[in-house]
mmCIF file of C-alpha atoms in Angstrom:
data_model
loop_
_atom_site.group_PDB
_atom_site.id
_atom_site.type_symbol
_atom_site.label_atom_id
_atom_site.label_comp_id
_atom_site.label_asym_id
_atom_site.label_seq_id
_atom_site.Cartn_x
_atom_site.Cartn_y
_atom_site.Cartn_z
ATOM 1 C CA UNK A 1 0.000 0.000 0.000
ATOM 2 C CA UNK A 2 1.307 3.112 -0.996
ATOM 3 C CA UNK A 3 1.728 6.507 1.318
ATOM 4 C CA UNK A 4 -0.581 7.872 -0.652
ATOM 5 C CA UNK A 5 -3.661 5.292 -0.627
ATOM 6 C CA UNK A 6 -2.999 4.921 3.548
ATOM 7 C CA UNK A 7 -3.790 8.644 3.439
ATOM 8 C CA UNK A 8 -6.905 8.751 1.613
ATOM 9 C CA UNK A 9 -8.218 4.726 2.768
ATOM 10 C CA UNK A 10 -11.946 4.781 0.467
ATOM 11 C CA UNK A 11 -14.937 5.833 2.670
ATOM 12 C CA UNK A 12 -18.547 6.642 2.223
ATOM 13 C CA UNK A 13 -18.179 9.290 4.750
ATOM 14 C CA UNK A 14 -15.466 11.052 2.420
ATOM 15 C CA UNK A 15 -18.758 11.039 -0.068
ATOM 16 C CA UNK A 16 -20.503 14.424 -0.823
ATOM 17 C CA UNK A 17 -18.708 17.425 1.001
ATOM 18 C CA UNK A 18 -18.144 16.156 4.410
ATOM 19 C CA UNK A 19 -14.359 16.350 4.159
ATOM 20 C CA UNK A 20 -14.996 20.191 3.016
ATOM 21 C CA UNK A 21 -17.623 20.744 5.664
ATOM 22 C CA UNK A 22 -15.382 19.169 8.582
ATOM 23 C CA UNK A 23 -12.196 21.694 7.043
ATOM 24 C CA UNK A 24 -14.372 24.739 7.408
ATOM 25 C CA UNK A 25 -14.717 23.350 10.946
ATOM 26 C CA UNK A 26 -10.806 22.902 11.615
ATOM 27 C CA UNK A 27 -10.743 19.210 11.913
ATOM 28 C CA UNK A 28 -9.334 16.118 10.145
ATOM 29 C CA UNK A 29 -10.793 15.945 6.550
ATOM 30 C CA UNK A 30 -11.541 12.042 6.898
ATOM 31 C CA UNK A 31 -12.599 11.388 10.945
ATOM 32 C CA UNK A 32 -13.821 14.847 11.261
ATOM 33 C CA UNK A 33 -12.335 14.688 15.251
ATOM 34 C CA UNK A 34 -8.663 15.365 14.892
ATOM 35 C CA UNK A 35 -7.735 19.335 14.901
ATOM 36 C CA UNK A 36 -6.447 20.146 11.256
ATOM 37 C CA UNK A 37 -4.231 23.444 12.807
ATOM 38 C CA UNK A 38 -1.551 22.882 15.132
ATOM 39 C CA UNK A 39 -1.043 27.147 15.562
ATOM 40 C CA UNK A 40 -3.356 29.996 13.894
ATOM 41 C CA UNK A 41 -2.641 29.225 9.741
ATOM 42 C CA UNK A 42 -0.386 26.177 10.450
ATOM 43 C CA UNK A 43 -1.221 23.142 9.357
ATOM 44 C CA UNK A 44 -0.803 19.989 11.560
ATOM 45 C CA UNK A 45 1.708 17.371 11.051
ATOM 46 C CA UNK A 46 -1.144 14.621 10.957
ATOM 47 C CA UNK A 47 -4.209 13.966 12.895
ATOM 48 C CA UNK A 48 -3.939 12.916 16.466
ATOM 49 C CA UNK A 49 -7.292 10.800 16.503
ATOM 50 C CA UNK A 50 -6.535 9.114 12.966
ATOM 51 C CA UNK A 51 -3.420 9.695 12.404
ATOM 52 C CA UNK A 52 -3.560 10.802 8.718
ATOM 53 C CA UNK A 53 -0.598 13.111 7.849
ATOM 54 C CA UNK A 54 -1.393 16.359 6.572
ATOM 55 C CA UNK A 55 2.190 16.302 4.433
ATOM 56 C CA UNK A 56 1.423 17.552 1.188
ATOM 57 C CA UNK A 57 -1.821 19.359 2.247
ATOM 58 C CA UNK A 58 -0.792 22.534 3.334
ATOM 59 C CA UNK A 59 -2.801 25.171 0.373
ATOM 60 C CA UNK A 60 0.084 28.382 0.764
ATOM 61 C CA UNK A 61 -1.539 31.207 0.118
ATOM 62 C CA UNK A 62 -3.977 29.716 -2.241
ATOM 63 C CA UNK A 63 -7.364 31.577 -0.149
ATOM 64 C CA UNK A 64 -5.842 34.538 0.440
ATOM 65 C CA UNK A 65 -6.404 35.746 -3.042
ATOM 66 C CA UNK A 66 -10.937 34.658 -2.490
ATOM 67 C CA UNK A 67 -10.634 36.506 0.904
ATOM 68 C CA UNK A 68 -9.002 39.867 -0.578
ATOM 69 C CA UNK A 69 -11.308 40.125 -3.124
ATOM 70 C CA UNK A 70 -15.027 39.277 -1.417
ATOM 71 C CA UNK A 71 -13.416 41.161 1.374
ATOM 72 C CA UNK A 72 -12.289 43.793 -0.251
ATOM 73 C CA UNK A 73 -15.178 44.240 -2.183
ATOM 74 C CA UNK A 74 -17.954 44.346 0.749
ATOM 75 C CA UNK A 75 -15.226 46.812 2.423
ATOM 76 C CA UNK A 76 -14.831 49.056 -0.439
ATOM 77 C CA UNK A 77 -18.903 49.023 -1.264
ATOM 78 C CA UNK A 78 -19.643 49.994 2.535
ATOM 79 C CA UNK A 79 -17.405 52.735 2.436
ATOM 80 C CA UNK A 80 -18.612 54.621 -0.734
ATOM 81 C CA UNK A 81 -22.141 54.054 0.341
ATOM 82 C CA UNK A 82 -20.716 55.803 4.107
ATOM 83 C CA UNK A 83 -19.443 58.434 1.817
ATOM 84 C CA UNK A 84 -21.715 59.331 -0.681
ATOM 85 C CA UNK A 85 -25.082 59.479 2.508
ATOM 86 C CA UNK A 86 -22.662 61.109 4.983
ATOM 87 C CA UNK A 87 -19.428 62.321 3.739
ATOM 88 C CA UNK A 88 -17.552 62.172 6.631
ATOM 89 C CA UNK A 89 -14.004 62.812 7.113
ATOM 90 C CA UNK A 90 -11.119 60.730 6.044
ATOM 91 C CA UNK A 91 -10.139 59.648 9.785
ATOM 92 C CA UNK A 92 -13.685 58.283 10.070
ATOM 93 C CA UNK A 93 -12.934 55.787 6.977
ATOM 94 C CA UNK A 94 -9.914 54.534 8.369
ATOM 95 C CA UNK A 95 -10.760 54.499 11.593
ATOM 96 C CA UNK A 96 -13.946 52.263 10.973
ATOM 97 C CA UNK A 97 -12.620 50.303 7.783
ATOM 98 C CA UNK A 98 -8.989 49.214 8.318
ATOM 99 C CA UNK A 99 -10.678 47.553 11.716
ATOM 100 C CA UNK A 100 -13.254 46.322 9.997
ATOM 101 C CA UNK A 101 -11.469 45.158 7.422
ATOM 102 C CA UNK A 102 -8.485 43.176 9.328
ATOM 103 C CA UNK A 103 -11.076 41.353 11.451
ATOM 104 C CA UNK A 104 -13.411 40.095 9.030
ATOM 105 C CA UNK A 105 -9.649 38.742 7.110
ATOM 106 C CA UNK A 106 -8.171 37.373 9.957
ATOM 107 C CA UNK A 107 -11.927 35.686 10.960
ATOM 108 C CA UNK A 108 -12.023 34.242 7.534
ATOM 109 C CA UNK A 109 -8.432 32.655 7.076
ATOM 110 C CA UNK A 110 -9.109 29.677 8.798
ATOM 111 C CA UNK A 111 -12.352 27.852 7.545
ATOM 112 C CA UNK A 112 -11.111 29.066 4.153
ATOM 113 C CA UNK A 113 -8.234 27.541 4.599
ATOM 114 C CA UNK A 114 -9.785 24.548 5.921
ATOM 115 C CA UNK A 115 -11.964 24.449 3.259
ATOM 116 C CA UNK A 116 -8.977 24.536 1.025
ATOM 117 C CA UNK A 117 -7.256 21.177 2.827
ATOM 118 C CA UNK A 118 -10.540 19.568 2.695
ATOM 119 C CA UNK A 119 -11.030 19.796 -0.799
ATOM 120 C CA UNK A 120 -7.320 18.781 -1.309
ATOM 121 C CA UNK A 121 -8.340 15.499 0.601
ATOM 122 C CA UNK A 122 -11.923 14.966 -1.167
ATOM 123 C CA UNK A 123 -9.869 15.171 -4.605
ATOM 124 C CA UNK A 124 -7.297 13.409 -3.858
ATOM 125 C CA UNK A 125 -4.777 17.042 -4.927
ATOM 126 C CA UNK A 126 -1.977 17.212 -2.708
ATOM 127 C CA UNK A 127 2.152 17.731 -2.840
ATOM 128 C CA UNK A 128 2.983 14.478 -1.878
ATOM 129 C CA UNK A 129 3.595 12.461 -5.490
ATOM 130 C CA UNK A 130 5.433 15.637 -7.060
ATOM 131 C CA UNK A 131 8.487 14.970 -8.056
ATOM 132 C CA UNK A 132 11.758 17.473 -8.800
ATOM 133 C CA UNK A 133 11.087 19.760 -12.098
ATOM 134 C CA UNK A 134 7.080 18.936 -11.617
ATOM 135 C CA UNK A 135 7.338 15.585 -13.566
#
């Protein structure tokens, strides 16, 4: 049995988004008890309840780029509809947005990520079969 077949062992409660679903949560993608994070954005080394290793499963910066731009774009839609019924001052927008702005980020790094690793595990897409020069 390879590394990479012990990691993903077939299961019907893998079927359907359950491994996405229990990612968002910040558990294992297959036993859904395990914690997926061992610090605030880092990914575990395995599961402690399963012991599935999360080698290869780690998604970068890959939501970071979602999370800017639905972010960004309730941000930047709240504050030209603060500006154009009020017009307040400058200091009021940053004041109320960069706040706003680095809390709803840092809440949503997590289950995105999650998500991410879970749908790594559903589809079988991690780092562990590359080999050197991407062959």
């Amino acid at each position: 049995m390879t590394e990479r077949s012990r990691n993903h062992p077939p299961d019907k409660a893998d079927e359907g988004m359950a491994p996405v679903t229990r990612g968002i949560r910040g558990r294992c993608p297959r036993c859904g008890e395990g914690r997926l994070f061992s610090g605030y954005l880092k990914v575990a080394d395995s599961c402690d309840v399963c012991g599935m290793s999360f080698h290869g499963h780690d998604t970068g910066d890959g939501p970071v780029v979602p999370i800017l731009l639905i972010i960004g774009g309730i941000v930047v839609g709240l504050a030209l509809a603060l500006e154009v019924l009020y017009e307040p001052p400058v200091w009021v927008h940053l004041l109320l947005w960069i706040p706003i702005g680095t809390l709803l980020t840092l809440g949503a790094m997590v289950p995105l990520k999650g998500m991410a690793v879970g749908l790594q595990y559903k589809y079988r897409s991690t780092e562990e079969d590359a080999r050197p020069g991407g062959v």
